[in-house]
Coordinates of C-alpha atoms in Angstrom, one line a residue:
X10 CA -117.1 -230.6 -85.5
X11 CA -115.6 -229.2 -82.8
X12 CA -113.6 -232.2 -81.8
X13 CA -112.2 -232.1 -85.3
X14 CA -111.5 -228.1 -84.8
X15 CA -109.5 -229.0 -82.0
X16 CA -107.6 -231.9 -83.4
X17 CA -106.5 -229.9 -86.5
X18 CA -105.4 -227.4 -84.2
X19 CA -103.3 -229.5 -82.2
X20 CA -101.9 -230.7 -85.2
X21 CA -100.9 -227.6 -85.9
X22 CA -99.2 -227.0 -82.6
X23 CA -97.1 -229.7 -83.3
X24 CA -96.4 -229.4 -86.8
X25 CA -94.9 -226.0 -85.2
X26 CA -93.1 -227.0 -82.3
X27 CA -91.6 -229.7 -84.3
X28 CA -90.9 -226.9 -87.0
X29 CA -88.9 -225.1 -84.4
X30 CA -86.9 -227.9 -82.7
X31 CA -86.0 -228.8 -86.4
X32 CA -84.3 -224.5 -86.6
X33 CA -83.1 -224.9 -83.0
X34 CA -81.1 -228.3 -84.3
X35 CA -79.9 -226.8 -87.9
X36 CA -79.0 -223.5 -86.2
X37 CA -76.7 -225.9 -83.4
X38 CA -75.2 -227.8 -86.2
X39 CA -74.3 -224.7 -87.5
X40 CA -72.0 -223.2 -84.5
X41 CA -70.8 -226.6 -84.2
X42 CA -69.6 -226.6 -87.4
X43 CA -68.4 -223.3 -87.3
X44 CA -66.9 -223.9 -84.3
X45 CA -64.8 -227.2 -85.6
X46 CA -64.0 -225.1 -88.9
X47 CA -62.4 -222.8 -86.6
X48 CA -60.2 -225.7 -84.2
X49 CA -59.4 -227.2 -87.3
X50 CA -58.3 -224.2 -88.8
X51 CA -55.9 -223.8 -85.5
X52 CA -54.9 -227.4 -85.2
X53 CA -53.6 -227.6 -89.3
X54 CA -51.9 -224.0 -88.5
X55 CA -49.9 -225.8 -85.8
X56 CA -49.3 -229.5 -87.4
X57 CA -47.9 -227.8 -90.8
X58 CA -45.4 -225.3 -88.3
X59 CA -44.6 -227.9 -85.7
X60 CA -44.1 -227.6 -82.2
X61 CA -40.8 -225.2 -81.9
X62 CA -42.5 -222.9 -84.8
X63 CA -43.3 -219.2 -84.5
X64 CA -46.7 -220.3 -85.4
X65 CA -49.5 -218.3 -84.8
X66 CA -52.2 -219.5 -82.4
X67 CA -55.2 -218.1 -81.1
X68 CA -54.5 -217.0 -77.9
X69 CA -56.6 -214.3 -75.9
X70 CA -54.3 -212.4 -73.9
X71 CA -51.1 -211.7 -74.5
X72 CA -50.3 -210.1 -71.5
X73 CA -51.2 -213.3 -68.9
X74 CA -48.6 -214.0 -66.7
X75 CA -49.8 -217.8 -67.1
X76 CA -48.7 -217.8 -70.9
X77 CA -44.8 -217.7 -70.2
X78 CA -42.7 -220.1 -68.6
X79 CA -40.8 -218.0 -66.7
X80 CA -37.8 -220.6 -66.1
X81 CA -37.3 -223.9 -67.6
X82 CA -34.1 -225.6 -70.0
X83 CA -35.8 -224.2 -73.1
X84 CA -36.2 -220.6 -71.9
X85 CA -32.7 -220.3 -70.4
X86 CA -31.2 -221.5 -73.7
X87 CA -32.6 -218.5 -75.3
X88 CA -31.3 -216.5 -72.5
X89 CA -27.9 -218.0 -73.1
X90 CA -28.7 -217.1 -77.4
X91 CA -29.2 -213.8 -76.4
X92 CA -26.4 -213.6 -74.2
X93 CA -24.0 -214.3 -76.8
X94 CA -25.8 -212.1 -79.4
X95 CA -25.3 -209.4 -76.9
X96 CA -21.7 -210.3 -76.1
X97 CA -21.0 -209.0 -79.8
X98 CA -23.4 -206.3 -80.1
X99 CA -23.9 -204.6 -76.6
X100 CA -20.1 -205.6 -75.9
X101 CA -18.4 -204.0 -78.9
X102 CA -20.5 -201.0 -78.6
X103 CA -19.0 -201.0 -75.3
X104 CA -15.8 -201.0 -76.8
X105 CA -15.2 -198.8 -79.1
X106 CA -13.0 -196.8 -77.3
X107 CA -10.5 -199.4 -78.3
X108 CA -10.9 -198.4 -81.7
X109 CA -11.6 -194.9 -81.1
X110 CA -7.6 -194.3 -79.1
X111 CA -6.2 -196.7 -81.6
X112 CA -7.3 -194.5 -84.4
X113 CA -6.7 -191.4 -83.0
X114 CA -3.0 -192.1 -82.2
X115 CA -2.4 -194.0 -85.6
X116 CA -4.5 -194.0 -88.6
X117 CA -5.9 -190.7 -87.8
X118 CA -3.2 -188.7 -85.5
X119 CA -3.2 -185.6 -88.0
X120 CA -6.8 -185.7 -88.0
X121 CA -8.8 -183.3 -85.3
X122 CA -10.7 -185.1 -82.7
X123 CA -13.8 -183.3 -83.6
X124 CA -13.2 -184.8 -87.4
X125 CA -12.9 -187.9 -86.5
X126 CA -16.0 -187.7 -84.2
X127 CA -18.0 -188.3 -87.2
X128 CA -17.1 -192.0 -87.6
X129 CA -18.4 -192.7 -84.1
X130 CA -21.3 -190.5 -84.0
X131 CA -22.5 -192.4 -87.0
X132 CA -21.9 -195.7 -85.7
X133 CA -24.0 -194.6 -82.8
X134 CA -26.6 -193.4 -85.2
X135 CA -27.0 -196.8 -87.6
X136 CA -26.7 -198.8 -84.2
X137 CA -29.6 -196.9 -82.2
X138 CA -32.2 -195.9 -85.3
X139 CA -32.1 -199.0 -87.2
X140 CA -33.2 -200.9 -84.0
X141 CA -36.5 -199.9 -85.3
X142 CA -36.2 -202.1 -88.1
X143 CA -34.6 -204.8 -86.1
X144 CA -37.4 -204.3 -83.8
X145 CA -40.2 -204.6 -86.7
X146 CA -38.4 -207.1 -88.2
X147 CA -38.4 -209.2 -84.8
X148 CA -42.3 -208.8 -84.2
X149 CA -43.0 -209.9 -87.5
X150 CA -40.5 -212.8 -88.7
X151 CA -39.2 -213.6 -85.2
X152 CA -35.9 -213.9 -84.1
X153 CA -33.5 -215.9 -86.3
X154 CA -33.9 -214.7 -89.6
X155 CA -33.1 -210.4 -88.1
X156 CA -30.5 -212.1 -86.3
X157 CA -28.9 -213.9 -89.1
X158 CA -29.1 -211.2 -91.6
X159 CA -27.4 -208.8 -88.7
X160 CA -24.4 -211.3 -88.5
X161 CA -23.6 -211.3 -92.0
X162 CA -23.3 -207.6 -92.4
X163 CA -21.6 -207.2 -89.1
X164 CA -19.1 -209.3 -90.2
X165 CA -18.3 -208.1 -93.7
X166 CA -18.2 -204.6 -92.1
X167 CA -15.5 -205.3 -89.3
X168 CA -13.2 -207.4 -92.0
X169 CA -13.5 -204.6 -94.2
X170 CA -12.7 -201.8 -91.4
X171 CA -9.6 -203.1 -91.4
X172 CA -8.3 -201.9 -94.8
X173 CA -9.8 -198.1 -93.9
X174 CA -7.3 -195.3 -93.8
X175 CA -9.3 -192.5 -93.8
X176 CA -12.2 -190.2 -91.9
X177 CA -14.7 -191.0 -95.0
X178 CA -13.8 -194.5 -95.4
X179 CA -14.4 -195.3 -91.6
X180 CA -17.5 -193.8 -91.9
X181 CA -19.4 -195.9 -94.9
X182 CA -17.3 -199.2 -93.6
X183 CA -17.1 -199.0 -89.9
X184 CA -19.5 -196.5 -89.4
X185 CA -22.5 -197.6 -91.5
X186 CA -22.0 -201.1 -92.3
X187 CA -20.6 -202.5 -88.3
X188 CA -23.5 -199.9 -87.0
X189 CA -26.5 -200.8 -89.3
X190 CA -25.6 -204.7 -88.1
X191 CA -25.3 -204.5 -84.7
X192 CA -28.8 -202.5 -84.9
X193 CA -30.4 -205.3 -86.6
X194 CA -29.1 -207.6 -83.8
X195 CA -30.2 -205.7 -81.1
X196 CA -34.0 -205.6 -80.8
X197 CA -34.3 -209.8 -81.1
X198 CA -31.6 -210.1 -78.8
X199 CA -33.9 -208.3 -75.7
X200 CA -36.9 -209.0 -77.3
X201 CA -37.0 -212.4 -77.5
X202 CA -36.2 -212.8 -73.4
X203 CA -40.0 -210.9 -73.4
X204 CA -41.2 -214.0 -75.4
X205 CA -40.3 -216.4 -72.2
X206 CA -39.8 -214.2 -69.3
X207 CA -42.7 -212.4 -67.6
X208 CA -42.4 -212.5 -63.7
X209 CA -38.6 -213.1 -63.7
X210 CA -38.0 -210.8 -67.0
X211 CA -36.0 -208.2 -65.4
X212 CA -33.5 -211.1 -64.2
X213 CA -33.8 -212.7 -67.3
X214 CA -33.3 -209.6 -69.2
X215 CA -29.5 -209.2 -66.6
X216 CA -28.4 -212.4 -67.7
X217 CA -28.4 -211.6 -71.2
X218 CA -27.3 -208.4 -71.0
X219 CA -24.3 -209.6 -69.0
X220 CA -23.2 -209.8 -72.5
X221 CA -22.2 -206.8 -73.1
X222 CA -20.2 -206.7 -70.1
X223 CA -18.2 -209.8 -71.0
X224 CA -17.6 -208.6 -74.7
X225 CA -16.4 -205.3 -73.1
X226 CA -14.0 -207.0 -70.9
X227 CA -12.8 -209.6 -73.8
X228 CA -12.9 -207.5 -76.9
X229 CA -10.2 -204.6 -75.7
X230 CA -7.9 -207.3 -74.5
X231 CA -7.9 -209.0 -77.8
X232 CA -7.6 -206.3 -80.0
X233 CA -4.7 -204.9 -77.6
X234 CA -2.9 -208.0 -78.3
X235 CA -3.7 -208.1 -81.8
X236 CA -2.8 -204.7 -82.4
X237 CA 0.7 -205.7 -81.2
X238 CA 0.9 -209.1 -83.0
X239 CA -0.7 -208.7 -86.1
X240 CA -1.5 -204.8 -86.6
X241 CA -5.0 -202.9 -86.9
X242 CA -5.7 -204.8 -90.2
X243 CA -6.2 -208.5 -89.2
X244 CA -7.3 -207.5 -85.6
X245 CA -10.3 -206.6 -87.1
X246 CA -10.2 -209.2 -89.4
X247 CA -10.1 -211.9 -86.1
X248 CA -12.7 -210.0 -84.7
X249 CA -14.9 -210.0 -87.3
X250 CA -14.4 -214.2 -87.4
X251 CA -15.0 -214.6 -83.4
X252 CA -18.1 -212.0 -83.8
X253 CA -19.4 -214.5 -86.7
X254 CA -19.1 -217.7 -84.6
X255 CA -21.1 -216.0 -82.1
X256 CA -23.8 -214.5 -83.5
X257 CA -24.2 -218.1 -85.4
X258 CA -24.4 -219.8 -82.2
X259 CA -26.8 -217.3 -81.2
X260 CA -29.0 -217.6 -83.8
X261 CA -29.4 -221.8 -83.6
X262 CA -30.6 -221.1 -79.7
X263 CA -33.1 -218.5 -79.6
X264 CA -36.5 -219.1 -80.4
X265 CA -39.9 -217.0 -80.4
X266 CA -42.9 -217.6 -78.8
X267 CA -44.9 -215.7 -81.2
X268 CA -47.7 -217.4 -80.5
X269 CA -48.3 -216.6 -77.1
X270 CA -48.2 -212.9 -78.1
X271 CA -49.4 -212.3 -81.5
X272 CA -51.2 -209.6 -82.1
X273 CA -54.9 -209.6 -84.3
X274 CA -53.4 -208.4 -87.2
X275 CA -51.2 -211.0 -87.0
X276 CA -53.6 -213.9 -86.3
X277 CA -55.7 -212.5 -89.6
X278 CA -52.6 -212.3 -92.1
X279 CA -51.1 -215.6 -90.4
X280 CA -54.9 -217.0 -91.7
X281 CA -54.7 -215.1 -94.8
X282 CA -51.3 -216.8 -95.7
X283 CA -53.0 -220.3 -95.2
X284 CA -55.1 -219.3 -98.7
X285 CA -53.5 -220.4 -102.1
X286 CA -55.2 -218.0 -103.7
X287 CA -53.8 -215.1 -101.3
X288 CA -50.9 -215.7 -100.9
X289 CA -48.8 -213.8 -103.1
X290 CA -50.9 -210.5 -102.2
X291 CA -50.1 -211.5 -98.3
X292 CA -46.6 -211.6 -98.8
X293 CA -46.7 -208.6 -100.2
X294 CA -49.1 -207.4 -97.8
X295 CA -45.9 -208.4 -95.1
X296 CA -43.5 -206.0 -96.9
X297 CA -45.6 -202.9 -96.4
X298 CA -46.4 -204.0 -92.7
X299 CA -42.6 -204.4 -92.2
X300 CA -42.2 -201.0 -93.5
X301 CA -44.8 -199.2 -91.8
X302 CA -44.9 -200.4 -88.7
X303 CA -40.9 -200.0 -88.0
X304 CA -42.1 -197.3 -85.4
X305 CA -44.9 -196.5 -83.8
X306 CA -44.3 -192.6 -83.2
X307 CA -48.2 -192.5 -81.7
X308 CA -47.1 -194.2 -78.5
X309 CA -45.2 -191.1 -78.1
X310 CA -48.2 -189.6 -77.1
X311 CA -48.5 -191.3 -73.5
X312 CA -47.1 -189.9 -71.3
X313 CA -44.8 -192.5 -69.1
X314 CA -43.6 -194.4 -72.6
X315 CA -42.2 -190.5 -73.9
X316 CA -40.3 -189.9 -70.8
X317 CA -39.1 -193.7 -70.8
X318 CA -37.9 -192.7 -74.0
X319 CA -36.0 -189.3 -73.2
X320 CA -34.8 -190.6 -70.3
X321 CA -33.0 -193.5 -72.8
X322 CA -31.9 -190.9 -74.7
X323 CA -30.0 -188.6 -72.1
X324 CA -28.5 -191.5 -70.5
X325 CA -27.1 -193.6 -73.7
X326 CA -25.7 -190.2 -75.0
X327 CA -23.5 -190.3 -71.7
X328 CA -23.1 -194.1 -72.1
X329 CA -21.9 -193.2 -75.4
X330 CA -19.8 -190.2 -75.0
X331 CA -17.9 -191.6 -72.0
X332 CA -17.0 -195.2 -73.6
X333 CA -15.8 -192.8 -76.5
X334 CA -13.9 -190.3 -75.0
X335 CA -12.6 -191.8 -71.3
X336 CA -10.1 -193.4 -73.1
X337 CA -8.9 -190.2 -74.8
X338 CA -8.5 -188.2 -71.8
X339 CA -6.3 -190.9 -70.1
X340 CA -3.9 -190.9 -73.0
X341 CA -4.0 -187.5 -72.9
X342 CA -2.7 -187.5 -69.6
X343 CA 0.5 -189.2 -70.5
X344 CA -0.3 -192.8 -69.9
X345 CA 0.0 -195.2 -72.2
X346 CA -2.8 -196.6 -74.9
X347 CA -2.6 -200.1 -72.7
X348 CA -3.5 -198.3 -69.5
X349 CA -6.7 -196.4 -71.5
X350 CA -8.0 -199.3 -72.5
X351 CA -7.7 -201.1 -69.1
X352 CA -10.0 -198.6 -67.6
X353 CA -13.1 -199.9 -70.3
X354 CA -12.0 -203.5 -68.9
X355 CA -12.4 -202.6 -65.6
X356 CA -15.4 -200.3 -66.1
X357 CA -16.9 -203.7 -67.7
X358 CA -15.8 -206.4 -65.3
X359 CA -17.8 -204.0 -62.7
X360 CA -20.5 -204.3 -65.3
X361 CA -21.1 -207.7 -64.6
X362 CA -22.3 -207.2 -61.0
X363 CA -24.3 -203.7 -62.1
X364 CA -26.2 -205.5 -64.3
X365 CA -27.3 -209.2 -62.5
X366 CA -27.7 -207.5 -58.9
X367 CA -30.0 -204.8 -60.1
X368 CA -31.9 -207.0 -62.5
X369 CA -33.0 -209.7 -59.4
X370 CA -33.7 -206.3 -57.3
X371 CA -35.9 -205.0 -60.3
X372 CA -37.9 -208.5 -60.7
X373 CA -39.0 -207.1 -56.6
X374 CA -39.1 -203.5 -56.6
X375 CA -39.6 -202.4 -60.2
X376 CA -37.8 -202.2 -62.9
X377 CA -38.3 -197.9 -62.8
X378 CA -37.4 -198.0 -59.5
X379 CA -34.2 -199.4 -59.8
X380 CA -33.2 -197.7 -62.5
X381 CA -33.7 -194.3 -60.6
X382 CA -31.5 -194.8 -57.7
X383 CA -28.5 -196.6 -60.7
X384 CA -28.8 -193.3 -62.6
X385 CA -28.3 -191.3 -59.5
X386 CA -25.4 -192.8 -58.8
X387 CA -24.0 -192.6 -62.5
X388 CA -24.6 -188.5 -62.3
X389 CA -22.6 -188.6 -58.9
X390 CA -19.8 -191.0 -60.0
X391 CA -19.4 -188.3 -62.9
X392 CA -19.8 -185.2 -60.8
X393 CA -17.2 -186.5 -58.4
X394 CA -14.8 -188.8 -59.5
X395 CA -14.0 -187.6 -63.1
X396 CA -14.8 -183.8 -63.1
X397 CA -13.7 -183.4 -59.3
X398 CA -11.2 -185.7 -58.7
X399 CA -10.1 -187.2 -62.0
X400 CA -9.3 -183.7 -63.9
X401 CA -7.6 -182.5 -61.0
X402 CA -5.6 -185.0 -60.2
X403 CA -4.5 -186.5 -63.3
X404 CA -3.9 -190.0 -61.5
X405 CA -4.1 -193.4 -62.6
X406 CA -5.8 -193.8 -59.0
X407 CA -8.3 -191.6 -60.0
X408 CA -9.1 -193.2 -63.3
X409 CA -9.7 -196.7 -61.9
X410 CA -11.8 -195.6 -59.0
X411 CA -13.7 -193.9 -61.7
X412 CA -14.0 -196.8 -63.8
X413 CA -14.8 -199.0 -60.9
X414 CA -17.6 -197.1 -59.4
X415 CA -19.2 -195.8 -62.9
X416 CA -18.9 -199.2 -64.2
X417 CA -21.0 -200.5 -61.7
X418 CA -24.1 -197.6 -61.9
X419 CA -24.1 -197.0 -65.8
X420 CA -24.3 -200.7 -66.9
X421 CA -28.0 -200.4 -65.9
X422 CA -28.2 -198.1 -68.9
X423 CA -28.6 -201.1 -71.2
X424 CA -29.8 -203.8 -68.4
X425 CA -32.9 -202.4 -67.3
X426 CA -34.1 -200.7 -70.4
X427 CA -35.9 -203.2 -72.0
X428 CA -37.7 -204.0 -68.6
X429 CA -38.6 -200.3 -68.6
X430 CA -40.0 -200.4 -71.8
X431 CA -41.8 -203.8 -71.2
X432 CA -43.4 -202.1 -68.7
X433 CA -45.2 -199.3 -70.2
X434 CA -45.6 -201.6 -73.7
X435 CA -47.5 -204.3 -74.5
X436 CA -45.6 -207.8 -75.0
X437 CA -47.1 -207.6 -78.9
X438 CA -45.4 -204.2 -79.5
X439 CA -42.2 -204.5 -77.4
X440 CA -40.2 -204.5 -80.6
X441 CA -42.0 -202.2 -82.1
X442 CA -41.5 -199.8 -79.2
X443 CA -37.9 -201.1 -78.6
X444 CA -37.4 -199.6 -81.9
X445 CA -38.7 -196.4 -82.0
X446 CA -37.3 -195.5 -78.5
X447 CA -34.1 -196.2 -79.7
X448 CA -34.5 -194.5 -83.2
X449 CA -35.2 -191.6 -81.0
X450 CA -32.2 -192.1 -78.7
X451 CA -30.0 -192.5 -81.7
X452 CA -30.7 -188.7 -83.5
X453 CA -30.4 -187.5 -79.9
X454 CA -26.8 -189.8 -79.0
X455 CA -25.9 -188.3 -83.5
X456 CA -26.0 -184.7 -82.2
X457 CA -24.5 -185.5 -78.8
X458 CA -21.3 -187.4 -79.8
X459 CA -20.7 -185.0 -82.6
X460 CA -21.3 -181.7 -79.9
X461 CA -19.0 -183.9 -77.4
X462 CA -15.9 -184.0 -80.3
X463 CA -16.5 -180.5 -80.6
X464 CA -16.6 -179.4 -76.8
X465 CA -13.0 -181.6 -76.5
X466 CA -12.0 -180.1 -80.0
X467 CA -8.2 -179.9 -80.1
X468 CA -8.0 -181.7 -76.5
X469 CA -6.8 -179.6 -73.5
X470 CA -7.9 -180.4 -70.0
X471 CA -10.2 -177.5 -69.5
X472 CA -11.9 -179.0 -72.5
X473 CA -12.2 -182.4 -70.8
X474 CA -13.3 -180.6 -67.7
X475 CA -16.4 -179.1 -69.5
X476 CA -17.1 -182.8 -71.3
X477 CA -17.2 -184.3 -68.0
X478 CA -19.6 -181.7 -66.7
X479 CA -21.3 -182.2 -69.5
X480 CA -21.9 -186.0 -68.9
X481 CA -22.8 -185.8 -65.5
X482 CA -25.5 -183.8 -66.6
X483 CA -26.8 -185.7 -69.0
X484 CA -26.9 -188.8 -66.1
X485 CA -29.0 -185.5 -63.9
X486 CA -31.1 -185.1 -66.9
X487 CA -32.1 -189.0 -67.1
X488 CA -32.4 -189.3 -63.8
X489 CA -35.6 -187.0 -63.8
X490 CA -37.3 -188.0 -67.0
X491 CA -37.5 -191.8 -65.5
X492 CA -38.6 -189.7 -61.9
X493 CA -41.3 -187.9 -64.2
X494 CA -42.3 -191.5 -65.8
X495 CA -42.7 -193.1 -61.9
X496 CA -45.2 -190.8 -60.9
X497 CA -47.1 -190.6 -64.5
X498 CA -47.5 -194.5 -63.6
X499 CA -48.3 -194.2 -59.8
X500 CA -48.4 -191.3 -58.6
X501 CA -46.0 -190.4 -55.0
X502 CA -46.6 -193.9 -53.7
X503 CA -43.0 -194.6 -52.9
X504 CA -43.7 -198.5 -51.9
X505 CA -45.4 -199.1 -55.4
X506 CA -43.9 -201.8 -57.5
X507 CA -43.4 -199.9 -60.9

C-alpha cells in the first residue's frame, strides 16, 4: 500500500512537470511566433517599398550617430540636390534687390518706397511662415513630392510677375505665389542633408547652402542683361524657365532616409497603412497630421530652441532688409542701377567663402559657437562700414568694402541655421521645428521690412542713416539671443562643443 501511495504520487509529479514543460514550450512558440509576425511584418514593409524608398523601418534611435552615413556617392548627390534647390530658393531670396531697384525706378517710380514695401514684406512673409508646411510636409511625405509641388508654383508665379504693373498685382503674383513656393522648397532642401549628415552635417549643411550664394551671384547678372535685352517681362519669364530646370534636377537627386529617423507615430500609421481595411481612414488620418503638426509651438517652451528661434528672427530681418534696401541707397547716391546690383554680386561671391569655411569650423567647434563670433562681425560690418563710413562718404569705395566684408559674416545667417536648430531638435522633428522657427521669423521679418520702408519713407540720407543703425542693431540683437541659447546649453564653459 504504501509502495503504491508513492508510485501514484510520483506519477503525479511527472504528469506535472511534464504539464509545465508542455506551457513552458507553447508559451516559447508563442514569442517566437510573435516575434517572426513582427520581422515579417518589417521585411514585407521593405520588399513592397524597395531599397531607395522612404520606407519606414523599425529603428530604435533616431539620434545614433551610427545610423547616418556621413559621406559616401549617395549622400553627396543629395547634397548636390539640395544645392541646386537652394541655388533657386536661398539665391533668389538673395536677390531681390534686383527686382526691388528695378521696380522702384520703372514700374513703380511714382509709387512711395514705403508703398511698394508691401510687395517685399510679403514675399518675406509667404517665404518664412509657410516653411512650416514645407517643413511638415517634409517629415511626413519626404522630400520629392514638397519639392516638386514648390517648383511648379514657383514657376508659374515668376512667369506671371512679369505681366504685373502695379503695387496690388505684385503682391498676389510675385508676392504670394514666388513666396509661398520658395517656402515649400525650403524646409526639404536643409532637411533632407539631416537625413545623411550627422557628424559632418554642419559641412554638409555649407555645401548646400553654397546655393544661395551662387544663385545670388548668377541671378542679378542675368536679369541685368535681360532687363537690357528683352525687358522686365521675359526676364522673368527666363528666369522662371532656368528656376524650373533646377528645381527638376533637384528633385530626381535628393532622397530621404525616413527610415533611419521615423518617429513612433510614424512607424504605427506606416503599419496602419499596410491594412486594407484601414486604409482609407489612414490616409485621411495623414491629412489631419499634416495639418496639425505644421508647428510645434510647445517646443517654444525650452528655453535654448526659443532663443534659437529669436535669434533667427533678428538676424533674417537684417538679412532681409539689407538685400532689399542696399541697393536703393546706392542708386540713391547717384550711381547707376548696374553698379547697385554689383554690390549683391559681390556681397554673394563673398558668400561662398562665409558659408563653406564656417560650416567645416562648426563640424569642430559648434555650430552655436560659430555663429556667435559671424553675427558679431555682421553687427560691426554694419556699425562701421555702412552707417560710419558708407553714409558719410557716399563712395563706391565704401559700398564694395561694405559688400565684401558683410558678405562674408551675414551668409552664416542661412548656413549655420539649420545646424543650430539640429542641435537643440531632434532628427524626427527637424522639419517640424525648421518650420515653426521660421513661421516665427517670418511675422517678425512682415513687421520689420514694412517698419524698414517706413523709416526710409521718401528716401533722404538721414533716413538711410537711421535704416542702417537700425540693422546693425538688429545683427547686436541676434548676437545675444544665440549668447543666451550657449549658456542655456552649457553653461560659461567657453571650450564646450555646442
Amino acid at each position: 500500500m504504501v509502495l503504491s501511495k508513492f508510485t501514484k504520487k510520483e506519477t503525479a509529479v511527472e504528469e506535472t512537470h511534464e504539464k509545465t514543460s508542455k506551457d513552458e514550450k507553447v508559451r516559447a512558440s508563442s514569442e517566437s511566433y510573435a516575434q517572426n509576425m513582427a520581422t515579417g511584418v518589417s521585411m514585407h514593409l521593405d520588399e513592397e517599398a524597395g531599397p531607395n524608398s522612404s520606407s519606414i523601418e523599425l529603428t530604435e534611435d533616431p539620434d545614433d550617430p551610427k545610423n547616418y552615413p556621413d559621406g559616401g556617392w549617395r549622400a553627396y548627390l543629395v547634397v548636390f540636390g539640395a544645392f541646386l534647390g537652394l541655388t533657386v530658393d536661398f539665391g533668389f531670396i538673395n536677390s531681390v534687390g534686383a527686382v526691388q531697384s528695378y521696380l522702384n525706378l520703372h514700374q513703380l517710380a511714382d509709387v512711395p518706397t514705403g508703398k511698394s514695401s508691401y510687395i517685399f514684406s510679403v514675399f518675406m512673409l509667404m517665404t518664412y511662415v509657410f516653411c512650416a508646411l514645407g517643413g511638415v510636409a517634409f517629415d511626413e511625405l519626404g522630400p520629392k513630392i514638397p519639392t516638386a509641388v514648390g517648383a511648379i508654383i514657383t514657376f508659374f508665379g515668376m512667369f506671371f510677375t512679369g505681366s504685373c504693373n502695379n503695387v496690388g498685382s505684385f503682391v498676389g503674383v510675385f508676392g504670394i505665389c514666388v513666396g509661398f513656393g520658395l517656402a515649400v522648397i525650403s524646409a526639404p532642401m536643409t532637411g533632407v542633408i539631416s537625413h545623411w549628415f550627422y557628424r559632418n552635417r554642419s559641412k554638409a549643411f555649407a555645401l548646400a547652402t553654397l546655393g544661395g550664394s551662387v544663385g545670388g551671384i548668377v541671378f542679378p547678372l542675368i536679369l541685368n542683361r535681360l532687363y537690357i535685352v528683352v525687358g522686365f517681362t521675359w526676364a522673368m519669364r527666363i528666369l522662371a524657365f532656368i528656376c524650373l530646370v533646377m528645381n527638376a534636377c533637384s528633385c530626381l537627386l535628393v532622397s530621404g532616409r525616413r527610415s533611419h529617423v521615423a518617429s513612433k507615430g510614424e512607424k504605427s500609421r506606416a503599419l496602419a497603412l499596410k491594412s486594407k481595411s484601414n486604409r482609407s481612414r489612414a490616409v485621411f488620418h495623414e491629412i489631419k497630421t499634416l495639418c496639425c503638426n505644421m508647428v510645434d509651438f510647445k517646443a517654444l517652451k525650452e528655453i535654448p530652441f526659443l532663443f534659437c528661434t529669436i535669434g533667427i528672427g533678428f538676424s533674417d530681418l537684417a538679412l532681409v532688409g539689407i538685400s532689399t534696401y542696399y541697393p536703393s541707397f546706392i542708386t540713391y547716391i547717384g550711381y547707376s542701377e548696374t553698379k547697385a546690383n554689383s554690390t549683391i554680386t559681390i556681397t554673394n561671391a563673398m558668400g561662398i567663402i562665409g558659408r563653406y569655411l564656417p560650416g567645416i569650423l562648426a563640424d569642430r567647434i559648434g555650430p552655436f559657437n560659430v555663429m556667435i563670433m559671424m553675427m558679431t562681425g555682421a553687427t560691426l560690418s554694419v556699425l562701421l562700414f555702412w552707417l560710419c563710413w558708407g553714409v558719410t562718404s557716399q563712395s563706391m569705395a565704401s559700398a564694395y568694402v561694405f559688400s565684401v566684408i558683410y558678405g562674408f559674416f551675414d551668409s552664416s545667417v542661412l548656413s549655420l541655421v539649420p545646424s543650430c536648430i539640429g542641435s537643440v531638435s531632434p532628427t524626427s522633428k527637424f522639419g517640424q521645428r525648421y518650420g515653426t522657427s521660421y513661421l516665427c521669423a517670418g511675422l517678425v521679418i512682415f513687421g520689420g521690412v514694412i517698419g524698414g520702408g517706413a523709416i526710409i519713407g521718401e528716401e533722404s540720407l538721414e533716413h538711410y542713416k537711421y535704416f542702417s543703425a537700425f540693422a546693425g542693431s538688429l545683427y547686436g540683437a541676434s548676437t545675444i539671443c544665440y549668447i543666451i541659447c550657449r549658456f542655456k546649453l552649457v553653461g560659461w564653459k567657453l571650450r564646450a562643443k555646442v
